[in-house]
Structure formats: structure tokens, C-alpha cells
Amino acid sequence: MLTIRHVTGYAATGAAVLALTLSGCGGGSGGGSGGDGSSSGGGSATSSGSTGPATATLTTAEVGKLGTVVTDSKGYVLYRFDADSANPTRVSCYDTCAKVWPPATTQGGVTTNGIDKSLVSTVKRTDGSTQLTLAGWPLYRYAKDDEPKEAYGQGVDGTWFAVTPTGAKITTPASSPAPTSTSTGGIGGY
């Protein structure tokens, strides 16, 4: 009987770890994946007025040569991806891509500071999570930004850009060189 209890305990622990891993990296069942880890799968846009246990906050910050950028509640720079689309909203960063470029998600509502709330919405990802959008563009963090107000993701592979409070991409190069596909071993820094 003791052996059965240990096996059952290990199975429950393993299931919990798997669930946390999948929810934390935004990966999972990411639809048809291209060779670069992106997917042409989309998601449906929804309003930002949903309620739930966690409310996301979008705010602004001055970041080096980039100027005013959108950040999450902890001050991390948020980015948009040129392979996505805003009209209609379409997410294309899943699986490996989403590990390097984690989606900015919410489990509830969204509050804003310095951003017109009418520009903020959400899109449902294929894994069931809810990703924030600004002017229709899905928003992401960059895993290599270790500190608030870092913008190492700026301009990576010419497709990832910090976002302005209106949802436009910032094309100004960051003050420090952004890692490129050559230095990170793959397209889009992954």
C-alpha cells in the first residue's frame, strides 16, 4: 500500500508541475507550428471588461533612446510582433516562440495608466489563456529583459518592436545592441 501512495503522489505532483509549466510559458497546444515556432493559428478578440482573479496593468515609462513605451505593472517593456496582425487581431507566436517572447496575459480585467483604455483589449490564445492587445496588436515580454525598462528585444530580427501608448511600433534602435538571431541561435531570438 505504501508504494501505491508514493506513485499516486508522484503522479499528482507531476500533473501539477506540467500544468504550471504550460500556463507559465504560454505554450501548449499551439496549433500548426512553423519551423520557427510560430503558428498561423489565431484567436478571437474579446473585450477587456472581463472579471477574474488577476487584473493586468498597462502603464508607460521612459526608456533610453526609445522614449515613451508601454510596460507591464512591473515596468517590463512590452513588444509587438510583425508576424501578428491587428485587424483582425491574430496571434502567431506559440510554442518555442512564446518561451522567448511570453505573451502579456490577464485572468481578469485590465487597468491602464497613460494609455487610452479604448485601445486595450484581449485575444484568446489557442492554449486558452487571454493575451492583452493594444490597438489590436498582441503584446509580449522578452525573456532576456532581466530588469524593468530594459529593451533588449527592440528590433530583434527586424520583427519585434517596443510599443508606444497608441500601439505603434518604435523603430528607433535601443541604446544598447539587441541580441540578434546570430547571437541567440535562432529566428526572433529563439
Short mmCIF file of N, CA and C in Angstrom, two decimals:
data_model
loop_
_atom_site.label_atom_id
_atom_site.label_comp_id
_atom_site.label_asym_id
_atom_site.label_seq_id
_atom_site.Cartn_x
_atom_site.Cartn_y
_atom_site.Cartn_z
N MET A 1 0.82 -1.20 0.00
CA MET A 1 0.00 0.00 0.00
C MET A 1 0.86 1.25 0.00
N LEU A 2 1.96 1.22 0.69
CA LEU A 2 2.81 2.37 0.76
C LEU A 2 3.32 2.76 -0.63
N THR A 3 3.70 1.78 -1.45
CA THR A 3 4.18 2.04 -2.80
C THR A 3 3.12 2.72 -3.65
N ILE A 4 1.90 2.29 -3.53
CA ILE A 4 0.81 2.89 -4.31
C ILE A 4 0.63 4.35 -3.93
N ARG A 5 0.73 4.66 -2.66
CA ARG A 5 0.59 6.05 -2.22
C ARG A 5 1.69 6.92 -2.82
N HIS A 6 2.92 6.44 -2.83
CA HIS A 6 4.02 7.22 -3.40
C HIS A 6 3.83 7.44 -4.89
N VAL A 7 3.44 6.43 -5.61
CA VAL A 7 3.22 6.56 -7.05
C VAL A 7 2.11 7.56 -7.32
N THR A 8 1.01 7.45 -6.58
CA THR A 8 -0.11 8.38 -6.74
C THR A 8 0.34 9.80 -6.42
N GLY A 9 1.12 9.97 -5.37
CA GLY A 9 1.64 11.29 -5.00
C GLY A 9 2.54 11.86 -6.09
N TYR A 10 3.40 11.02 -6.65
CA TYR A 10 4.28 11.47 -7.72
C TYR A 10 3.48 11.87 -8.95
N ALA A 11 2.45 11.11 -9.28
CA ALA A 11 1.62 11.42 -10.45
C ALA A 11 0.92 12.75 -10.26
N ALA A 12 0.39 12.99 -9.08
CA ALA A 12 -0.30 14.27 -8.80
C ALA A 12 0.69 15.43 -8.86
N THR A 13 1.87 15.24 -8.29
CA THR A 13 2.89 16.28 -8.34
C THR A 13 3.30 16.56 -9.79
N GLY A 14 3.51 15.51 -10.56
CA GLY A 14 3.89 15.67 -11.97
C GLY A 14 2.83 16.42 -12.76
N ALA A 15 1.56 16.09 -12.52
CA ALA A 15 0.47 16.78 -13.22
C ALA A 15 0.44 18.25 -12.85
N ALA A 16 0.67 18.56 -11.58
CA ALA A 16 0.67 19.97 -11.15
C ALA A 16 1.82 20.72 -11.78
N VAL A 17 3.02 20.12 -11.81
CA VAL A 17 4.17 20.77 -12.43
C VAL A 17 3.92 21.01 -13.92
N LEU A 18 3.36 20.02 -14.61
CA LEU A 18 3.05 20.18 -16.03
C LEU A 18 2.06 21.31 -16.25
N ALA A 19 1.02 21.39 -15.45
CA ALA A 19 0.02 22.45 -15.60
C ALA A 19 0.64 23.81 -15.38
N LEU A 20 1.49 23.94 -14.35
CA LEU A 20 2.15 25.22 -14.10
C LEU A 20 3.11 25.59 -15.22
N THR A 21 3.83 24.62 -15.73
CA THR A 21 4.76 24.87 -16.82
C THR A 21 4.04 25.37 -18.05
N LEU A 22 2.97 24.70 -18.43
CA LEU A 22 2.22 25.11 -19.61
C LEU A 22 1.60 26.47 -19.44
N SER A 23 1.06 26.78 -18.27
CA SER A 23 0.44 28.08 -18.08
C SER A 23 1.49 29.17 -17.99
N GLY A 24 2.67 28.88 -17.50
CA GLY A 24 3.71 29.89 -17.33
C GLY A 24 4.40 30.28 -18.61
N CYS A 25 4.50 29.39 -19.58
CA CYS A 25 5.25 29.73 -20.78
C CYS A 25 4.36 30.06 -21.95
N GLY A 26 3.07 29.96 -21.79
CA GLY A 26 2.17 30.31 -22.88
C GLY A 26 2.20 29.30 -24.00
N GLY A 27 2.91 28.20 -23.81
CA GLY A 27 2.99 27.19 -24.86
C GLY A 27 1.83 26.25 -24.78
N GLY A 28 2.06 25.03 -25.12
CA GLY A 28 0.98 24.05 -25.06
C GLY A 28 0.53 23.68 -26.44
N SER A 29 -0.76 23.61 -26.62
CA SER A 29 -1.31 23.17 -27.90
C SER A 29 -1.39 24.33 -28.86
N GLY A 30 -0.27 24.75 -29.38
CA GLY A 30 -0.16 25.96 -30.18
C GLY A 30 -0.52 25.80 -31.63
N GLY A 31 -1.38 24.91 -32.00
CA GLY A 31 -1.81 24.81 -33.39
C GLY A 31 -0.67 24.41 -34.29
N GLY A 32 -0.87 24.57 -35.58
CA GLY A 32 0.14 24.22 -36.57
C GLY A 32 1.34 25.11 -36.45
N SER A 33 2.44 24.56 -36.14
CA SER A 33 3.63 25.35 -35.87
C SER A 33 4.55 25.35 -37.07
N GLY A 34 5.09 26.53 -37.37
CA GLY A 34 6.08 26.64 -38.43
C GLY A 34 7.44 26.25 -37.89
N GLY A 35 8.42 26.20 -38.73
CA GLY A 35 9.77 25.82 -38.33
C GLY A 35 10.38 26.78 -37.33
N ASP A 36 9.83 28.01 -37.24
CA ASP A 36 10.39 28.98 -36.32
C ASP A 36 9.66 29.01 -34.99
N GLY A 37 8.72 28.07 -34.76
CA GLY A 37 8.00 28.02 -33.51
C GLY A 37 6.77 28.90 -33.51
N SER A 38 6.53 29.61 -34.61
CA SER A 38 5.34 30.43 -34.67
C SER A 38 4.20 29.61 -35.27
N SER A 39 3.02 30.12 -35.12
CA SER A 39 1.85 29.43 -35.64
C SER A 39 0.99 30.40 -36.37
N SER A 40 0.35 29.94 -37.41
CA SER A 40 -0.56 30.82 -38.13
C SER A 40 -1.94 30.81 -37.49
N GLY A 41 -2.08 30.03 -36.41
CA GLY A 41 -3.35 30.00 -35.69
C GLY A 41 -3.65 31.35 -35.11
N GLY A 42 -4.87 31.67 -34.94
CA GLY A 42 -5.22 32.98 -34.41
C GLY A 42 -5.86 32.84 -33.07
N GLY A 43 -6.78 33.67 -32.87
CA GLY A 43 -7.56 33.70 -31.66
C GLY A 43 -8.62 34.74 -31.88
N SER A 44 -9.64 34.73 -31.07
CA SER A 44 -10.69 35.71 -31.27
C SER A 44 -10.53 36.85 -30.30
N ALA A 45 -10.70 38.06 -30.78
CA ALA A 45 -10.58 39.24 -29.94
C ALA A 45 -11.79 39.33 -29.02
N THR A 46 -11.53 39.74 -27.79
CA THR A 46 -12.59 39.91 -26.81
C THR A 46 -12.40 41.24 -26.12
N SER A 47 -13.40 41.71 -25.42
CA SER A 47 -13.28 42.99 -24.73
C SER A 47 -12.43 42.82 -23.49
N SER A 48 -11.98 43.95 -22.95
CA SER A 48 -11.13 43.89 -21.76
C SER A 48 -11.93 44.01 -20.48
N GLY A 49 -13.24 43.97 -20.54
CA GLY A 49 -14.05 44.17 -19.37
C GLY A 49 -14.34 42.92 -18.57
N SER A 50 -13.67 41.81 -18.86
CA SER A 50 -13.96 40.57 -18.13
C SER A 50 -13.46 40.69 -16.70
N THR A 51 -14.06 39.91 -15.83
CA THR A 51 -13.63 39.93 -14.44
C THR A 51 -12.96 38.62 -14.12
N GLY A 52 -12.15 38.61 -13.12
CA GLY A 52 -11.45 37.40 -12.75
C GLY A 52 -10.50 37.69 -11.61
N PRO A 53 -9.70 36.69 -11.24
CA PRO A 53 -8.86 36.81 -10.06
C PRO A 53 -7.65 37.72 -10.23
N ALA A 54 -7.21 37.98 -11.46
CA ALA A 54 -6.00 38.78 -11.64
C ALA A 54 -6.25 39.87 -12.66
N THR A 55 -5.96 41.09 -12.29
CA THR A 55 -6.12 42.22 -13.19
C THR A 55 -4.75 42.66 -13.66
N ALA A 56 -4.58 42.80 -14.97
CA ALA A 56 -3.32 43.25 -15.54
C ALA A 56 -3.31 44.77 -15.58
N THR A 57 -2.12 45.35 -15.53
CA THR A 57 -1.97 46.80 -15.63
C THR A 57 -1.00 47.12 -16.76
N LEU A 58 -1.42 48.00 -17.64
CA LEU A 58 -0.54 48.54 -18.68
C LEU A 58 -0.24 49.98 -18.31
N THR A 59 1.02 50.33 -18.35
CA THR A 59 1.43 51.68 -18.00
C THR A 59 2.51 52.14 -18.97
N THR A 60 3.03 53.32 -18.78
CA THR A 60 4.08 53.83 -19.67
C THR A 60 5.33 54.14 -18.86
N ALA A 61 6.46 54.17 -19.57
CA ALA A 61 7.73 54.51 -18.94
C ALA A 61 8.65 55.10 -20.01
N GLU A 62 9.57 55.94 -19.59
CA GLU A 62 10.61 56.46 -20.47
C GLU A 62 11.76 55.47 -20.47
N VAL A 63 12.14 55.01 -21.66
CA VAL A 63 13.20 54.01 -21.77
C VAL A 63 14.25 54.49 -22.77
N GLY A 64 15.40 54.90 -22.25
CA GLY A 64 16.55 55.29 -23.07
C GLY A 64 16.19 56.07 -24.31
N LYS A 65 16.79 55.68 -25.43
CA LYS A 65 16.57 56.35 -26.71
C LYS A 65 15.20 56.05 -27.31
N LEU A 66 14.49 55.08 -26.75
CA LEU A 66 13.19 54.69 -27.31
C LEU A 66 12.11 55.71 -26.98
N GLY A 67 12.24 56.41 -25.87
CA GLY A 67 11.21 57.36 -25.45
C GLY A 67 10.15 56.66 -24.62
N THR A 68 8.88 57.07 -24.80
CA THR A 68 7.78 56.52 -24.01
C THR A 68 7.32 55.21 -24.60
N VAL A 69 7.38 54.16 -23.79
CA VAL A 69 6.97 52.82 -24.21
C VAL A 69 5.92 52.29 -23.25
N VAL A 70 5.22 51.24 -23.67
CA VAL A 70 4.25 50.57 -22.82
C VAL A 70 4.98 49.50 -22.02
N THR A 71 4.64 49.42 -20.73
CA THR A 71 5.22 48.41 -19.86
C THR A 71 4.11 47.70 -19.10
N ASP A 72 4.47 46.56 -18.51
CA ASP A 72 3.53 45.87 -17.64
C ASP A 72 3.59 46.50 -16.25
N SER A 73 2.86 45.95 -15.32
CA SER A 73 2.78 46.53 -13.97
C SER A 73 4.12 46.54 -13.24
N LYS A 74 5.05 45.69 -13.65
CA LYS A 74 6.37 45.63 -13.01
C LYS A 74 7.40 46.48 -13.73
N GLY A 75 7.00 47.16 -14.81
CA GLY A 75 7.91 48.03 -15.53
C GLY A 75 8.66 47.37 -16.67
N TYR A 76 8.31 46.13 -17.01
CA TYR A 76 8.97 45.44 -18.12
C TYR A 76 8.38 45.92 -19.45
N VAL A 77 9.25 46.18 -20.40
CA VAL A 77 8.85 46.68 -21.71
C VAL A 77 8.00 45.63 -22.43
N LEU A 78 6.95 46.09 -23.10
CA LEU A 78 6.11 45.21 -23.90
C LEU A 78 6.35 45.45 -25.38
N TYR A 79 6.26 44.38 -26.15
CA TYR A 79 6.60 44.39 -27.57
C TYR A 79 5.44 43.91 -28.42
N ARG A 80 5.51 44.22 -29.71
CA ARG A 80 4.59 43.65 -30.70
C ARG A 80 5.44 42.95 -31.77
N PHE A 81 4.82 42.01 -32.47
CA PHE A 81 5.49 41.14 -33.43
C PHE A 81 4.90 41.38 -34.81
N ASP A 82 5.75 41.70 -35.79
CA ASP A 82 5.26 42.00 -37.14
C ASP A 82 4.54 40.82 -37.80
N ALA A 83 4.79 39.59 -37.36
CA ALA A 83 4.10 38.43 -37.95
C ALA A 83 2.65 38.31 -37.44
N ASP A 84 2.33 39.01 -36.35
CA ASP A 84 0.94 39.08 -35.88
C ASP A 84 0.20 40.09 -36.75
N SER A 85 -1.08 40.24 -36.51
CA SER A 85 -1.82 41.31 -37.19
C SER A 85 -2.77 41.96 -36.20
N ALA A 86 -3.16 43.20 -36.52
CA ALA A 86 -4.03 43.96 -35.64
C ALA A 86 -5.46 44.03 -36.14
N ASN A 87 -5.67 43.85 -37.44
CA ASN A 87 -7.02 43.98 -38.00
C ASN A 87 -7.23 42.95 -39.09
N PRO A 88 -7.73 41.79 -38.76
CA PRO A 88 -8.17 41.36 -37.43
C PRO A 88 -6.99 40.97 -36.55
N THR A 89 -7.23 40.97 -35.25
CA THR A 89 -6.20 40.56 -34.30
C THR A 89 -5.88 39.09 -34.53
N ARG A 90 -4.57 38.80 -34.72
CA ARG A 90 -4.12 37.43 -34.94
C ARG A 90 -2.80 37.22 -34.23
N VAL A 91 -2.72 36.14 -33.46
CA VAL A 91 -1.51 35.77 -32.73
C VAL A 91 -0.77 34.71 -33.52
N SER A 92 0.54 34.88 -33.69
CA SER A 92 1.32 33.87 -34.41
C SER A 92 2.52 33.36 -33.60
N CYS A 93 2.68 33.79 -32.37
CA CYS A 93 3.81 33.38 -31.54
C CYS A 93 3.35 32.35 -30.51
N TYR A 94 3.69 31.09 -30.76
CA TYR A 94 3.34 29.98 -29.88
C TYR A 94 4.58 29.11 -29.66
N ASP A 95 4.44 28.12 -28.81
CA ASP A 95 5.45 27.09 -28.58
C ASP A 95 6.80 27.69 -28.23
N THR A 96 7.85 27.39 -28.99
CA THR A 96 9.20 27.88 -28.70
C THR A 96 9.23 29.40 -28.70
N CYS A 97 8.55 30.00 -29.64
CA CYS A 97 8.48 31.46 -29.72
C CYS A 97 7.96 32.05 -28.41
N ALA A 98 6.90 31.49 -27.86
CA ALA A 98 6.27 32.02 -26.66
C ALA A 98 7.12 31.81 -25.41
N LYS A 99 8.13 30.95 -25.48
CA LYS A 99 9.04 30.81 -24.34
C LYS A 99 10.01 31.97 -24.30
N VAL A 100 10.43 32.44 -25.46
CA VAL A 100 11.34 33.58 -25.53
C VAL A 100 10.57 34.90 -25.47
N TRP A 101 9.37 34.90 -26.04
CA TRP A 101 8.50 36.08 -26.08
C TRP A 101 7.20 35.74 -25.36
N PRO A 102 7.21 35.68 -24.02
CA PRO A 102 6.00 35.32 -23.30
C PRO A 102 4.88 36.33 -23.55
N PRO A 103 3.68 35.85 -23.81
CA PRO A 103 2.57 36.77 -24.02
C PRO A 103 2.22 37.51 -22.73
N ALA A 104 1.83 38.77 -22.86
CA ALA A 104 1.31 39.53 -21.72
C ALA A 104 -0.14 39.12 -21.56
N THR A 105 -0.44 38.46 -20.46
CA THR A 105 -1.77 37.89 -20.28
C THR A 105 -2.49 38.49 -19.08
N THR A 106 -3.76 38.20 -19.00
CA THR A 106 -4.58 38.57 -17.86
C THR A 106 -5.57 37.46 -17.59
N GLN A 107 -5.97 37.34 -16.35
CA GLN A 107 -7.02 36.40 -15.98
C GLN A 107 -8.29 37.16 -15.64
N GLY A 108 -8.24 38.46 -15.77
CA GLY A 108 -9.38 39.29 -15.42
C GLY A 108 -9.39 40.56 -16.24
N GLY A 109 -9.60 41.66 -15.59
CA GLY A 109 -9.68 42.95 -16.26
C GLY A 109 -8.32 43.55 -16.54
N VAL A 110 -8.36 44.75 -17.09
CA VAL A 110 -7.14 45.48 -17.41
C VAL A 110 -7.29 46.91 -16.92
N THR A 111 -6.27 47.39 -16.22
CA THR A 111 -6.23 48.79 -15.86
C THR A 111 -5.12 49.46 -16.66
N THR A 112 -5.26 50.75 -16.90
CA THR A 112 -4.26 51.47 -17.68
C THR A 112 -3.82 52.72 -16.95
N ASN A 113 -2.61 53.15 -17.26
CA ASN A 113 -2.06 54.39 -16.73
C ASN A 113 -1.25 55.02 -17.86
N GLY A 114 -1.76 56.11 -18.44
CA GLY A 114 -1.06 56.77 -19.54
C GLY A 114 -1.39 56.19 -20.90
N ILE A 115 -2.37 55.29 -20.96
CA ILE A 115 -2.79 54.63 -22.20
C ILE A 115 -4.30 54.75 -22.31
N ASP A 116 -4.79 55.09 -23.49
CA ASP A 116 -6.23 55.18 -23.72
C ASP A 116 -6.84 53.79 -23.61
N LYS A 117 -7.69 53.58 -22.60
CA LYS A 117 -8.24 52.25 -22.33
C LYS A 117 -9.06 51.72 -23.51
N SER A 118 -9.60 52.62 -24.35
CA SER A 118 -10.39 52.16 -25.50
C SER A 118 -9.51 51.43 -26.53
N LEU A 119 -8.20 51.60 -26.45
CA LEU A 119 -7.27 50.92 -27.37
C LEU A 119 -6.88 49.53 -26.85
N VAL A 120 -7.22 49.23 -25.60
CA VAL A 120 -6.80 47.98 -24.96
C VAL A 120 -7.92 46.96 -25.06
N SER A 121 -7.54 45.74 -25.42
CA SER A 121 -8.48 44.63 -25.49
C SER A 121 -7.72 43.36 -25.19
N THR A 122 -8.31 42.21 -25.50
CA THR A 122 -7.65 40.93 -25.30
C THR A 122 -7.97 40.02 -26.48
N VAL A 123 -7.19 38.97 -26.60
CA VAL A 123 -7.43 37.93 -27.60
C VAL A 123 -7.23 36.58 -26.90
N LYS A 124 -8.06 35.63 -27.22
CA LYS A 124 -7.95 34.28 -26.64
C LYS A 124 -6.91 33.51 -27.44
N ARG A 125 -5.91 32.97 -26.76
CA ARG A 125 -4.87 32.17 -27.39
C ARG A 125 -5.36 30.73 -27.53
N THR A 126 -4.71 29.97 -28.40
CA THR A 126 -5.13 28.58 -28.62
C THR A 126 -4.96 27.72 -27.38
N ASP A 127 -4.12 28.14 -26.42
CA ASP A 127 -3.97 27.38 -25.18
C ASP A 127 -5.01 27.77 -24.14
N GLY A 128 -5.91 28.69 -24.49
CA GLY A 128 -6.97 29.11 -23.60
C GLY A 128 -6.66 30.34 -22.77
N SER A 129 -5.40 30.78 -22.74
CA SER A 129 -5.06 31.98 -21.98
C SER A 129 -5.55 33.22 -22.73
N THR A 130 -5.61 34.33 -22.02
CA THR A 130 -6.11 35.58 -22.58
C THR A 130 -4.96 36.58 -22.67
N GLN A 131 -4.60 36.96 -23.90
CA GLN A 131 -3.47 37.84 -24.15
C GLN A 131 -3.95 39.28 -24.34
N LEU A 132 -3.22 40.22 -23.76
CA LEU A 132 -3.53 41.63 -23.91
C LEU A 132 -3.20 42.11 -25.32
N THR A 133 -4.01 43.05 -25.82
CA THR A 133 -3.72 43.68 -27.10
C THR A 133 -3.79 45.19 -26.93
N LEU A 134 -3.06 45.90 -27.78
CA LEU A 134 -3.09 47.36 -27.81
C LEU A 134 -3.27 47.77 -29.26
N ALA A 135 -4.36 48.48 -29.56
CA ALA A 135 -4.72 48.86 -30.92
C ALA A 135 -4.77 47.61 -31.81
N GLY A 136 -5.19 46.49 -31.23
CA GLY A 136 -5.33 45.23 -31.95
C GLY A 136 -4.09 44.37 -31.95
N TRP A 137 -2.92 44.91 -31.60
CA TRP A 137 -1.66 44.15 -31.62
C TRP A 137 -1.48 43.36 -30.33
N PRO A 138 -1.28 42.04 -30.42
CA PRO A 138 -0.95 41.25 -29.23
C PRO A 138 0.35 41.74 -28.61
N LEU A 139 0.42 41.73 -27.27
CA LEU A 139 1.59 42.24 -26.55
C LEU A 139 2.38 41.10 -25.91
N TYR A 140 3.71 41.28 -25.88
CA TYR A 140 4.64 40.27 -25.36
C TYR A 140 5.71 40.92 -24.51
N ARG A 141 6.32 40.11 -23.61
CA ARG A 141 7.56 40.47 -22.94
C ARG A 141 8.69 39.78 -23.69
N TYR A 142 9.92 40.16 -23.39
CA TYR A 142 11.10 39.49 -23.94
C TYR A 142 11.82 38.83 -22.78
N ALA A 143 12.03 37.53 -22.85
CA ALA A 143 12.61 36.77 -21.74
C ALA A 143 14.01 37.25 -21.36
N LYS A 144 14.73 37.88 -22.27
CA LYS A 144 16.09 38.34 -21.98
C LYS A 144 16.12 39.73 -21.34
N ASP A 145 14.97 40.38 -21.19
CA ASP A 145 14.89 41.63 -20.43
C ASP A 145 14.83 41.22 -18.96
N ASP A 146 15.98 41.32 -18.26
CA ASP A 146 16.08 40.87 -16.87
C ASP A 146 15.59 41.89 -15.86
N GLU A 147 15.54 43.14 -16.25
CA GLU A 147 15.17 44.22 -15.34
C GLU A 147 14.10 45.10 -15.98
N PRO A 148 13.31 45.78 -15.16
CA PRO A 148 12.36 46.75 -15.72
C PRO A 148 13.09 47.80 -16.57
N LYS A 149 12.43 48.27 -17.58
CA LYS A 149 12.92 49.30 -18.50
C LYS A 149 14.08 48.85 -19.39
N GLU A 150 14.43 47.57 -19.39
CA GLU A 150 15.39 47.07 -20.37
C GLU A 150 14.63 46.82 -21.66
N ALA A 151 15.30 47.01 -22.78
CA ALA A 151 14.65 46.81 -24.08
C ALA A 151 15.55 46.03 -25.02
N TYR A 152 16.08 44.91 -24.55
CA TYR A 152 16.95 44.09 -25.39
C TYR A 152 16.19 43.46 -26.56
N GLY A 153 14.89 43.41 -26.48
CA GLY A 153 14.09 42.85 -27.57
C GLY A 153 13.85 43.82 -28.71
N GLN A 154 14.20 45.08 -28.52
CA GLN A 154 13.94 46.10 -29.53
C GLN A 154 14.64 45.78 -30.84
N GLY A 155 13.86 45.58 -31.89
CA GLY A 155 14.39 45.38 -33.23
C GLY A 155 14.94 43.99 -33.51
N VAL A 156 14.76 43.04 -32.61
CA VAL A 156 15.29 41.69 -32.84
C VAL A 156 14.74 41.15 -34.16
N ASP A 157 15.64 40.73 -35.02
CA ASP A 157 15.34 40.18 -36.35
C ASP A 157 14.46 41.09 -37.20
N GLY A 158 14.41 42.36 -36.87
CA GLY A 158 13.62 43.31 -37.65
C GLY A 158 12.13 43.05 -37.58
N THR A 159 11.67 42.28 -36.58
CA THR A 159 10.24 41.95 -36.48
C THR A 159 9.64 42.20 -35.10
N TRP A 160 10.47 42.44 -34.09
CA TRP A 160 10.00 42.66 -32.73
C TRP A 160 10.31 44.09 -32.33
N PHE A 161 9.28 44.81 -31.85
CA PHE A 161 9.46 46.22 -31.53
C PHE A 161 8.71 46.61 -30.27
N ALA A 162 9.35 47.46 -29.45
CA ALA A 162 8.66 48.05 -28.31
C ALA A 162 7.47 48.83 -28.86
N VAL A 163 6.44 48.98 -28.04
CA VAL A 163 5.20 49.58 -28.50
C VAL A 163 4.94 50.90 -27.78
N THR A 164 4.39 51.86 -28.53
CA THR A 164 4.02 53.17 -27.98
C THR A 164 2.65 53.08 -27.31
N PRO A 165 2.26 54.09 -26.56
CA PRO A 165 0.93 54.08 -25.93
C PRO A 165 -0.24 54.05 -26.92
N THR A 166 0.02 54.31 -28.21
CA THR A 166 -1.05 54.23 -29.21
C THR A 166 -1.03 52.91 -29.95
N GLY A 167 -0.08 52.04 -29.64
CA GLY A 167 0.02 50.73 -30.29
C GLY A 167 0.98 50.70 -31.46
N ALA A 168 1.58 51.85 -31.81
CA ALA A 168 2.54 51.89 -32.91
C ALA A 168 3.86 51.25 -32.47
N LYS A 169 4.60 50.73 -33.44
CA LYS A 169 5.90 50.16 -33.10
C LYS A 169 6.94 51.27 -33.09
N ILE A 170 7.89 51.14 -32.19
CA ILE A 170 9.01 52.08 -32.12
C ILE A 170 10.12 51.51 -32.98
N THR A 171 10.60 52.30 -33.93
CA THR A 171 11.64 51.80 -34.83
C THR A 171 13.03 52.32 -34.47
N THR A 172 13.12 53.17 -33.48
CA THR A 172 14.41 53.67 -33.02
C THR A 172 15.20 52.53 -32.41
N PRO A 173 16.49 52.41 -32.76
CA PRO A 173 17.29 51.35 -32.13
C PRO A 173 17.44 51.61 -30.63
N ALA A 174 17.51 50.54 -29.85
CA ALA A 174 17.73 50.67 -28.41
C ALA A 174 19.13 51.20 -28.17
N SER A 175 19.37 51.78 -27.00
CA SER A 175 20.68 52.36 -26.69
C SER A 175 21.78 51.31 -26.61
N SER A 176 21.44 50.08 -26.23
CA SER A 176 22.42 49.01 -26.25
C SER A 176 22.00 48.02 -27.32
N PRO A 177 22.97 47.37 -27.95
CA PRO A 177 22.63 46.47 -29.04
C PRO A 177 21.71 45.34 -28.60
N ALA A 178 20.69 45.11 -29.40
CA ALA A 178 19.77 44.00 -29.12
C ALA A 178 20.38 42.71 -29.64
N PRO A 179 20.17 41.61 -28.93
CA PRO A 179 20.66 40.33 -29.44
C PRO A 179 20.00 40.03 -30.79
N THR A 180 20.75 39.45 -31.69
CA THR A 180 20.19 39.09 -33.00
C THR A 180 20.10 37.59 -33.12
N SER A 181 19.54 37.14 -34.22
CA SER A 181 19.41 35.70 -34.41
C SER A 181 20.78 35.01 -34.42
N THR A 182 21.81 35.72 -34.85
CA THR A 182 23.14 35.15 -34.87
C THR A 182 23.63 34.89 -33.44
N SER A 183 23.37 35.86 -32.54
CA SER A 183 23.87 35.70 -31.18
C SER A 183 22.97 34.82 -30.32
N THR A 184 21.73 34.59 -30.73
CA THR A 184 20.84 33.79 -29.90
C THR A 184 20.54 32.43 -30.50
N GLY A 185 21.00 32.18 -31.71
CA GLY A 185 20.88 30.85 -32.27
C GLY A 185 19.57 30.57 -32.99
N GLY A 186 18.76 31.56 -33.28
CA GLY A 186 17.53 31.28 -34.00
C GLY A 186 16.77 32.53 -34.36
N ILE A 187 15.77 32.37 -35.14
CA ILE A 187 14.94 33.48 -35.58
C ILE A 187 14.20 34.09 -34.41
N GLY A 188 14.13 35.43 -34.35
CA GLY A 188 13.38 36.11 -33.32
C GLY A 188 13.98 35.93 -31.93
N GLY A 189 15.24 35.60 -31.85
CA GLY A 189 15.87 35.43 -30.55
C GLY A 189 15.59 34.07 -29.94
N TYR A 190 15.03 33.14 -30.70
CA TYR A 190 14.79 31.80 -30.15
C TYR A 190 15.25 30.75 -31.11
#
